[in-house]
Coordinates of C-alpha atoms and ligand atoms in Angstrom, one line a residue:
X1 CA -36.1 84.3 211.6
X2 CA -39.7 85.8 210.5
X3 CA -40.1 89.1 210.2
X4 CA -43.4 89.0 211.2
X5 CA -42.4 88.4 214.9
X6 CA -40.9 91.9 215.0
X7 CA -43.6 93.5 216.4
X8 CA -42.1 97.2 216.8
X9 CA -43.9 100.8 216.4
X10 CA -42.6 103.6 214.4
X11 CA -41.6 105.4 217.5
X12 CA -39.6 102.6 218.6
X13 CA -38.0 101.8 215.6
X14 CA -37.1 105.8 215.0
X15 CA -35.6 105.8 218.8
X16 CA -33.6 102.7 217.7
X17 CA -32.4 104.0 214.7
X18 CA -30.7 106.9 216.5
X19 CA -29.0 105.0 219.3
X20 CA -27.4 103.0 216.6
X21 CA -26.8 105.5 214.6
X22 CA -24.9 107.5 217.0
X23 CA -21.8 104.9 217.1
X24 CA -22.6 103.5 214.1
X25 CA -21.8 106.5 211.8
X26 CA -18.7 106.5 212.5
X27 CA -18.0 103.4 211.1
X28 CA -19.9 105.1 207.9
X29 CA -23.6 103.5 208.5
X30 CA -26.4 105.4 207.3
X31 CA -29.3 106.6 209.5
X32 CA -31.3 104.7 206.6
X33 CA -28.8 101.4 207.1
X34 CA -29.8 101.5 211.1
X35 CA -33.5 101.8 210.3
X36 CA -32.7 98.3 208.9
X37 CA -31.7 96.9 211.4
X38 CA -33.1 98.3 214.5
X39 CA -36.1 96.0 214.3
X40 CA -33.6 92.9 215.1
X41 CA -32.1 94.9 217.8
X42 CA -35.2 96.4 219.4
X43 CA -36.5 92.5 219.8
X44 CA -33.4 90.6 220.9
X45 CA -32.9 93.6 223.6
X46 CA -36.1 92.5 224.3
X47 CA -35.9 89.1 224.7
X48 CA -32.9 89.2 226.5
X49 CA -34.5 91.7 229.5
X50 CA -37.3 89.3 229.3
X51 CA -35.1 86.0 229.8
X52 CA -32.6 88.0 232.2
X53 CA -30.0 87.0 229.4
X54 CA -26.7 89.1 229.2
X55 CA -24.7 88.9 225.7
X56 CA -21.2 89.2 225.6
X57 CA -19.0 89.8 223.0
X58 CA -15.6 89.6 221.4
X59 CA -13.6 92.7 219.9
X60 CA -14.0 90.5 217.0
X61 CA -17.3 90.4 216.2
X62 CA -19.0 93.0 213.8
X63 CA -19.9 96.4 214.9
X64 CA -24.2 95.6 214.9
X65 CA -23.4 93.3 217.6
X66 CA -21.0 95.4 219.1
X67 CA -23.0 98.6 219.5
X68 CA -26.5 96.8 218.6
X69 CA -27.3 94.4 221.3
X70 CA -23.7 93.7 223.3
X71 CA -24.0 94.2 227.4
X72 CA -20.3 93.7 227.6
X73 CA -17.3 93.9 224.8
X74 CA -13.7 92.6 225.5
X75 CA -11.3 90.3 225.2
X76 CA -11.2 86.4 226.3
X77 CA -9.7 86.8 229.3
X78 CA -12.2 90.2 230.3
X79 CA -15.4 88.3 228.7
X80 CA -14.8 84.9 231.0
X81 CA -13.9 87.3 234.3
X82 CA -17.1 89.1 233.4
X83 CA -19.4 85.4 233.2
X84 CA -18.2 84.4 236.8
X85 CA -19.0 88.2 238.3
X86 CA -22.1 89.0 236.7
X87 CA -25.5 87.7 238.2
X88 CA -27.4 86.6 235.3
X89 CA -28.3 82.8 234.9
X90 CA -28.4 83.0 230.9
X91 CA -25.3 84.1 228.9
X92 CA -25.1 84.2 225.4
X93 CA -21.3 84.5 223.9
X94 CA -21.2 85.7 221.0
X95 CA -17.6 84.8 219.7
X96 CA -16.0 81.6 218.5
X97 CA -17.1 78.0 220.4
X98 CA -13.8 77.9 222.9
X99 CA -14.7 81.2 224.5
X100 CA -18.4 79.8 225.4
X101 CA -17.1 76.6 226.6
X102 CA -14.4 78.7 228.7
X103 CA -17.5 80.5 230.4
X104 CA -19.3 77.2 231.1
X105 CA -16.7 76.4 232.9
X106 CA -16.3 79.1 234.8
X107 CA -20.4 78.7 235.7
X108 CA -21.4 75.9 235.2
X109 CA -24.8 76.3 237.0
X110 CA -25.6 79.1 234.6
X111 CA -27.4 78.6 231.2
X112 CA -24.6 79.7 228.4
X113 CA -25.4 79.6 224.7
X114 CA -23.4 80.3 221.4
X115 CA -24.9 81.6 218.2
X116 CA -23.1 79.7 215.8
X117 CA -20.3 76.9 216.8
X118 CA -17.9 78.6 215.4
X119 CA -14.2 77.4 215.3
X120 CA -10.7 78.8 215.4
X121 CA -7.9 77.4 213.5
X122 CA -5.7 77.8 216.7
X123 CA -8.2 75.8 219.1
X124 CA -8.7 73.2 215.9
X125 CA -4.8 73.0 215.7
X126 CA -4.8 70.3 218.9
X127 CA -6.2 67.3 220.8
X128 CA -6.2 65.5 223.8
X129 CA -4.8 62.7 222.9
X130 CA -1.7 65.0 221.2
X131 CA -1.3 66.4 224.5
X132 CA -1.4 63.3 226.2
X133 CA 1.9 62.2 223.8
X134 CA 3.7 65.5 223.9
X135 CA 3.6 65.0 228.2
X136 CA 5.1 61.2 227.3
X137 CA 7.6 63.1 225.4
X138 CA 8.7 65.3 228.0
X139 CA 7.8 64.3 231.0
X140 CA 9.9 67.2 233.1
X141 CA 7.5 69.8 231.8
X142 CA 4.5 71.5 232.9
X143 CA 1.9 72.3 229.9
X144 CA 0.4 75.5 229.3
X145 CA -1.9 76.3 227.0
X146 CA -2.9 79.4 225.6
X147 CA -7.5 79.8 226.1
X148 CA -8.0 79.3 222.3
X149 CA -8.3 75.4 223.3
X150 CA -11.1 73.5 223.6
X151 CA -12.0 72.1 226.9
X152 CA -10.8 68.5 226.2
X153 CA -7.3 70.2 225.9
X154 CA -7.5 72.3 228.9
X155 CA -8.7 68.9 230.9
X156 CA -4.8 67.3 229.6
X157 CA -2.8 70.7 230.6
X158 CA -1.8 72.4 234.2
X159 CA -2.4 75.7 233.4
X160 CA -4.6 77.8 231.2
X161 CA -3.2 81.9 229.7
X162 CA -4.8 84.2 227.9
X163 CA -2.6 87.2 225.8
X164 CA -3.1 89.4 228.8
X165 CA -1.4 86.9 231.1
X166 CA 1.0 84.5 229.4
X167 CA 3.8 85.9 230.7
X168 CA 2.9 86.0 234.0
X169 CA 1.8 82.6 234.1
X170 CA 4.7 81.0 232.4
X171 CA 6.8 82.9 234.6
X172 CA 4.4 81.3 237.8
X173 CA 4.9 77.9 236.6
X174 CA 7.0 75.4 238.8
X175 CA 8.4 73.7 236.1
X176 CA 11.7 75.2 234.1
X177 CA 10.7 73.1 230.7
X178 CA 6.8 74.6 229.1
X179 CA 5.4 72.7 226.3
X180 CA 3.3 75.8 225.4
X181 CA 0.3 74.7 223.4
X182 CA -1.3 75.7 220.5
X183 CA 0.0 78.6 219.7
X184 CA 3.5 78.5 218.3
X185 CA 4.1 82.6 217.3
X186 CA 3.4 82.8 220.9
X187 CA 5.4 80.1 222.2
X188 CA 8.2 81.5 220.1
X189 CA 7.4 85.2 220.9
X190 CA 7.8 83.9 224.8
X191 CA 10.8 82.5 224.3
X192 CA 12.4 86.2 224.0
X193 CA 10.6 87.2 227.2
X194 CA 11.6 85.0 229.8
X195 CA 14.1 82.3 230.4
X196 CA 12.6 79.1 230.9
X197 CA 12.5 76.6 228.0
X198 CA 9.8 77.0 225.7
X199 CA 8.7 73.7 223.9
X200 CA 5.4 75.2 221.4
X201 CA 3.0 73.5 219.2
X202 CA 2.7 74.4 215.9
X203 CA -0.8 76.2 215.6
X204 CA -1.1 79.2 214.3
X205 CA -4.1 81.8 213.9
X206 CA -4.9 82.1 210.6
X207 CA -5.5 86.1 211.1
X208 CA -2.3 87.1 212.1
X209 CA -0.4 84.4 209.8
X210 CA -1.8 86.9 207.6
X211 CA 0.8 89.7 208.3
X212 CA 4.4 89.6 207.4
X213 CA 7.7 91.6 207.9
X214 CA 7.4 93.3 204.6
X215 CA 3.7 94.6 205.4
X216 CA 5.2 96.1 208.5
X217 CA 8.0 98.1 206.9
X218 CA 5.4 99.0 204.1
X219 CA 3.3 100.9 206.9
X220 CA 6.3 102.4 208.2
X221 CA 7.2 104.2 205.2
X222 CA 3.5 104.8 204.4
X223 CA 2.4 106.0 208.2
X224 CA 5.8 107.2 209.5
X225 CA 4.3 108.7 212.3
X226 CA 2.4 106.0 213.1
X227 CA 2.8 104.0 216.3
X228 CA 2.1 100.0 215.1
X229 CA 0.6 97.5 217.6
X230 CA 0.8 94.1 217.1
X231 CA -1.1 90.9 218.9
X232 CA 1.3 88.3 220.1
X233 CA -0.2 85.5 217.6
X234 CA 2.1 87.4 215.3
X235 CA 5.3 86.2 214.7
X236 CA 8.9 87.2 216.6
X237 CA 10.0 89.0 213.3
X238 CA 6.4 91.2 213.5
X239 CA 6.7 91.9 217.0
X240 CA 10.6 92.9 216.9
X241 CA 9.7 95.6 214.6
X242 CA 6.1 97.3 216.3
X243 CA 5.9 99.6 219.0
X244 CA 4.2 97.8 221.3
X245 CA 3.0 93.9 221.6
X246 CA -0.5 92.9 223.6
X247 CA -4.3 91.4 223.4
X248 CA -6.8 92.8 222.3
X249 CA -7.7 94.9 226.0
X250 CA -3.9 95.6 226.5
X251 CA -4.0 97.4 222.7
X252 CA -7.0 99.4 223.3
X253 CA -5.4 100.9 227.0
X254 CA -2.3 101.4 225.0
X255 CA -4.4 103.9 222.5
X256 CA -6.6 105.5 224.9
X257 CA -3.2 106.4 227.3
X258 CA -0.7 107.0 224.0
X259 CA -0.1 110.6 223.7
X260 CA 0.5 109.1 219.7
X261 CA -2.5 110.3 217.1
X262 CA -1.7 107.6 214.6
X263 CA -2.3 104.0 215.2
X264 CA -1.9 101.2 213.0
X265 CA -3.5 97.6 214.5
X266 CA -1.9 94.4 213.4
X267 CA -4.9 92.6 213.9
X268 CA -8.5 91.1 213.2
X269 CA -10.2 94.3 211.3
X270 CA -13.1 94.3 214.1
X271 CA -11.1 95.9 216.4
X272 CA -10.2 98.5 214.0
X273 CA -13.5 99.3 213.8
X274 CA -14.2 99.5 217.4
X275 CA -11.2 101.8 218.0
X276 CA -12.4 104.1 215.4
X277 CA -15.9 104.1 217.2
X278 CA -14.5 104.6 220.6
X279 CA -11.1 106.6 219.8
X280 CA -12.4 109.4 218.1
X281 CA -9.8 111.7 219.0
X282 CA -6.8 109.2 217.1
X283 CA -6.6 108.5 213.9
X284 CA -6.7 104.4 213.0
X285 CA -5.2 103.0 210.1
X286 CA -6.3 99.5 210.3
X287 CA -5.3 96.4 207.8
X288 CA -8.5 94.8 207.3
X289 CA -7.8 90.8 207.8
X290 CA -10.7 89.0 208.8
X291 CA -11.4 86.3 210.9
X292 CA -13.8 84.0 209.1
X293 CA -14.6 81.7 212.8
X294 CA -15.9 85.5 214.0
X295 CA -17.6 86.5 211.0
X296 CA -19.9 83.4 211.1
X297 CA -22.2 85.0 213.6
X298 CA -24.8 87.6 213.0
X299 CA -27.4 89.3 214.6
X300 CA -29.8 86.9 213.5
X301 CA -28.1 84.0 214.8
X302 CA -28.1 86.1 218.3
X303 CA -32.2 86.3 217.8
X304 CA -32.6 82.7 217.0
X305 CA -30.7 81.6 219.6
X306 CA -32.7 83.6 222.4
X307 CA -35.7 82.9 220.3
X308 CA -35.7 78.9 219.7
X309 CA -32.2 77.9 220.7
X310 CA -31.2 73.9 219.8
X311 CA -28.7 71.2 221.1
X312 CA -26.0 73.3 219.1
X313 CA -26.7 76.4 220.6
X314 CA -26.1 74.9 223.9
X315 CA -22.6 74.5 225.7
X316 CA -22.8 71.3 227.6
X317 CA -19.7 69.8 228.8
X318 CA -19.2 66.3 230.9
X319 CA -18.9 66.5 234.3
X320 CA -15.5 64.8 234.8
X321 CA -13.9 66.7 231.9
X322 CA -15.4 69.7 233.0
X323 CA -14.0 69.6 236.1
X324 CA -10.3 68.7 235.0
X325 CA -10.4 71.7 232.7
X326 CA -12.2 74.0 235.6
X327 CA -8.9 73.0 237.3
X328 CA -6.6 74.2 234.7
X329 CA -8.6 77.6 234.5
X330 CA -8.3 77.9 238.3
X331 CA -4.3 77.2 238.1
X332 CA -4.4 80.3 235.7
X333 CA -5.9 82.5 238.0
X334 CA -3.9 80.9 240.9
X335 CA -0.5 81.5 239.0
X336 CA -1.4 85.2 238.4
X337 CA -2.4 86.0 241.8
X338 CA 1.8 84.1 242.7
X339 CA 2.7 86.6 239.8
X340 CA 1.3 89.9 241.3
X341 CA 2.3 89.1 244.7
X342 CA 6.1 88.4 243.6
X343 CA 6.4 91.7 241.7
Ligands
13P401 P1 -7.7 88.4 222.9 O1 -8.9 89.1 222.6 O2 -7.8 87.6 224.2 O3 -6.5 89.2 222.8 O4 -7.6 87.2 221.8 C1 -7.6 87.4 220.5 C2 -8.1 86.3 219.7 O5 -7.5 85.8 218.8 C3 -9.4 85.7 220.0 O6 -9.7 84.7 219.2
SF4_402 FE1 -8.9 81.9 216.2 FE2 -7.3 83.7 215.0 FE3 -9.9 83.8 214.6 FE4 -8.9 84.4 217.1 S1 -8.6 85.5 215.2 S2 -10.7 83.1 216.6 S3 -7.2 83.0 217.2 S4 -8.5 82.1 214.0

């Protein structure tokens, strides 16, 4: 990036600094820290009017993106709904490599872009061809697997979940016997909420790996008014001892409706910060465990990639694998729509 290209008058720039400033002090930024950066957010708002770009964003990512440039912040499952329904031809998805190539799929005649092709330890964890030996291995079962896949793994399983529908869609599956895939906390963590036979993989998300039992009862006896939420990529032992178990979107609805003041998050620390920005009435105690997939994107990878994106920047997927893992997307949303109707 030059800094030559950010062409911005002190009006602008002061205007900018304010709107930033306004969330962004509460995460502790200075007005003088915003002044910083608002030229890079001035010109990639910019740019992205001027291509008809949106930029979506993970509860992950770093509060400059969040409240700097972001037209939409959520979770995987909200983020992908949000590609299909919204009418711009250029989306830039800001979060880790899987979550673009889930919107690709989802529209594939639109132009979608990712700053940085970041990974995911969970997504990393699996292969095709492993899937292809697990279904030789138990041939009765139907394979679900969780979105943190790549799309070559999606194209080898029947249904696609995200944490805001696993559940359901387990429950939706034909089959008695689920190899669940990659994610084994959550394989494990389903296997105590329904009663089909759980076969997981052994991924696991380096984030939540993070947490333990111990650190739990440590914030109990530190915060005992605290309620503690927990993400189901944390393990059976974790989520036996928190108050309540969900994604990303689930936790935030829980804290908005609680009539609790105290929250601990056992999480990725970027959604501690945007709870603190958005619930100001609660009190947040968050841990602050970092993903380091998420943290490889910054706002100047965002400008660079509306700027002069490359091949990298670009999600391209091949047609016939595309359309095997479209189908296993489209059995997700099949499954919940056979989950709502039978409730
Ligand atoms: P959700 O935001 O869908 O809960 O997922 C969390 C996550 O680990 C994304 O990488
Ligand atoms: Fe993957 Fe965990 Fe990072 Fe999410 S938080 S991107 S699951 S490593």
């Amino acid at each position: 990036m030059t800094n030559d290209a950010l062409h911005c008058t002190p009006p602008e720039i002061s205007k900018e600094t304010e709107r930033l400033h306004e969330q962004l002090h509460k995460l502790g930024w200075t007005r003088e820290g915003c002044r910083l950066l608002a030229p890079t957010t001035l010109e990639i708002n910019r740019l992205k009017k001027e291509q008809g770009a949106i930029i979506l964003v993970h509860s992950y990512q770093t509060p400059d993106i969040m409240y700097g440039v972001a037209d939409f912040v959520g979770d995987s499952y909200d983020l992908s709904r949000k590609a299909s329904e919204h009418p711009a031809r250029k989306i830039i998805f800001s979060s880790v490599y899987f979550m673009g190539e889930t919107a690709k799929l989802l529209n594939p005649e639109k132009e979608v872009l990712v700053p940085k092709k970041a990974g995911c330890s969970l997504a990393d964890s699996i292969t095709a061809e492993q899937v292809k030996k697990l279904r030789q291995q138990y041939p009765e079962a139907g394979v679900v697997c969780y979105v943190n896949t790549y799309a070559s793994v999606k194209a080898e399983s029947d249904a696609c979940c995200t944490s805001s529908n696993v559940q359901a869609v387990v429950e939706a599956m034909p089959q008695e016997e689920i190899i669940f895939i990659p994610d084994q906390m959550m394989g494990l963590n389903l296997r105590n909420m329904t009663s089909k036979t759980i076969i997981p993989w052994q991924g696991t998300c380096i984030v939540h790996d993070e947490f333990n039992e111990n650190s739990i009862m440590q914030i109990r006896q530190q915060f005992p008014d605290a309620e503690i939420l927990a993400h189901p990529e944390c393990s059976p032992g974790i989520v036996n001892l928190v108050d309540f178990v969900g994604g990303t979107a689930a936790m935030l609805k829980h804290v908005q409706n609680s009539s609790a003041t105290t929250f601990m998050l056992v999480t990725e620390c970027g959604l501690t910060d945007r709870f603190k920005a958005e619930c100001t009435d609660k009190n947040i105690v968050g841990s602050c465990i970092l993903c380091p997939y998420m943290k490889e994107i910054g706002l100047t990878d965002i400008l660079d990639t509306l700027k002069n994106p490359d091949p990298e920047n670009r999600v391209e997927l091949p047609p016939a694998l595309a359309e095997k893992a479209r189908a296993c997307l489209d059995n997700m949303f099949a499954l919940e729509k056979t989950a709502a109707a039978a409730d």
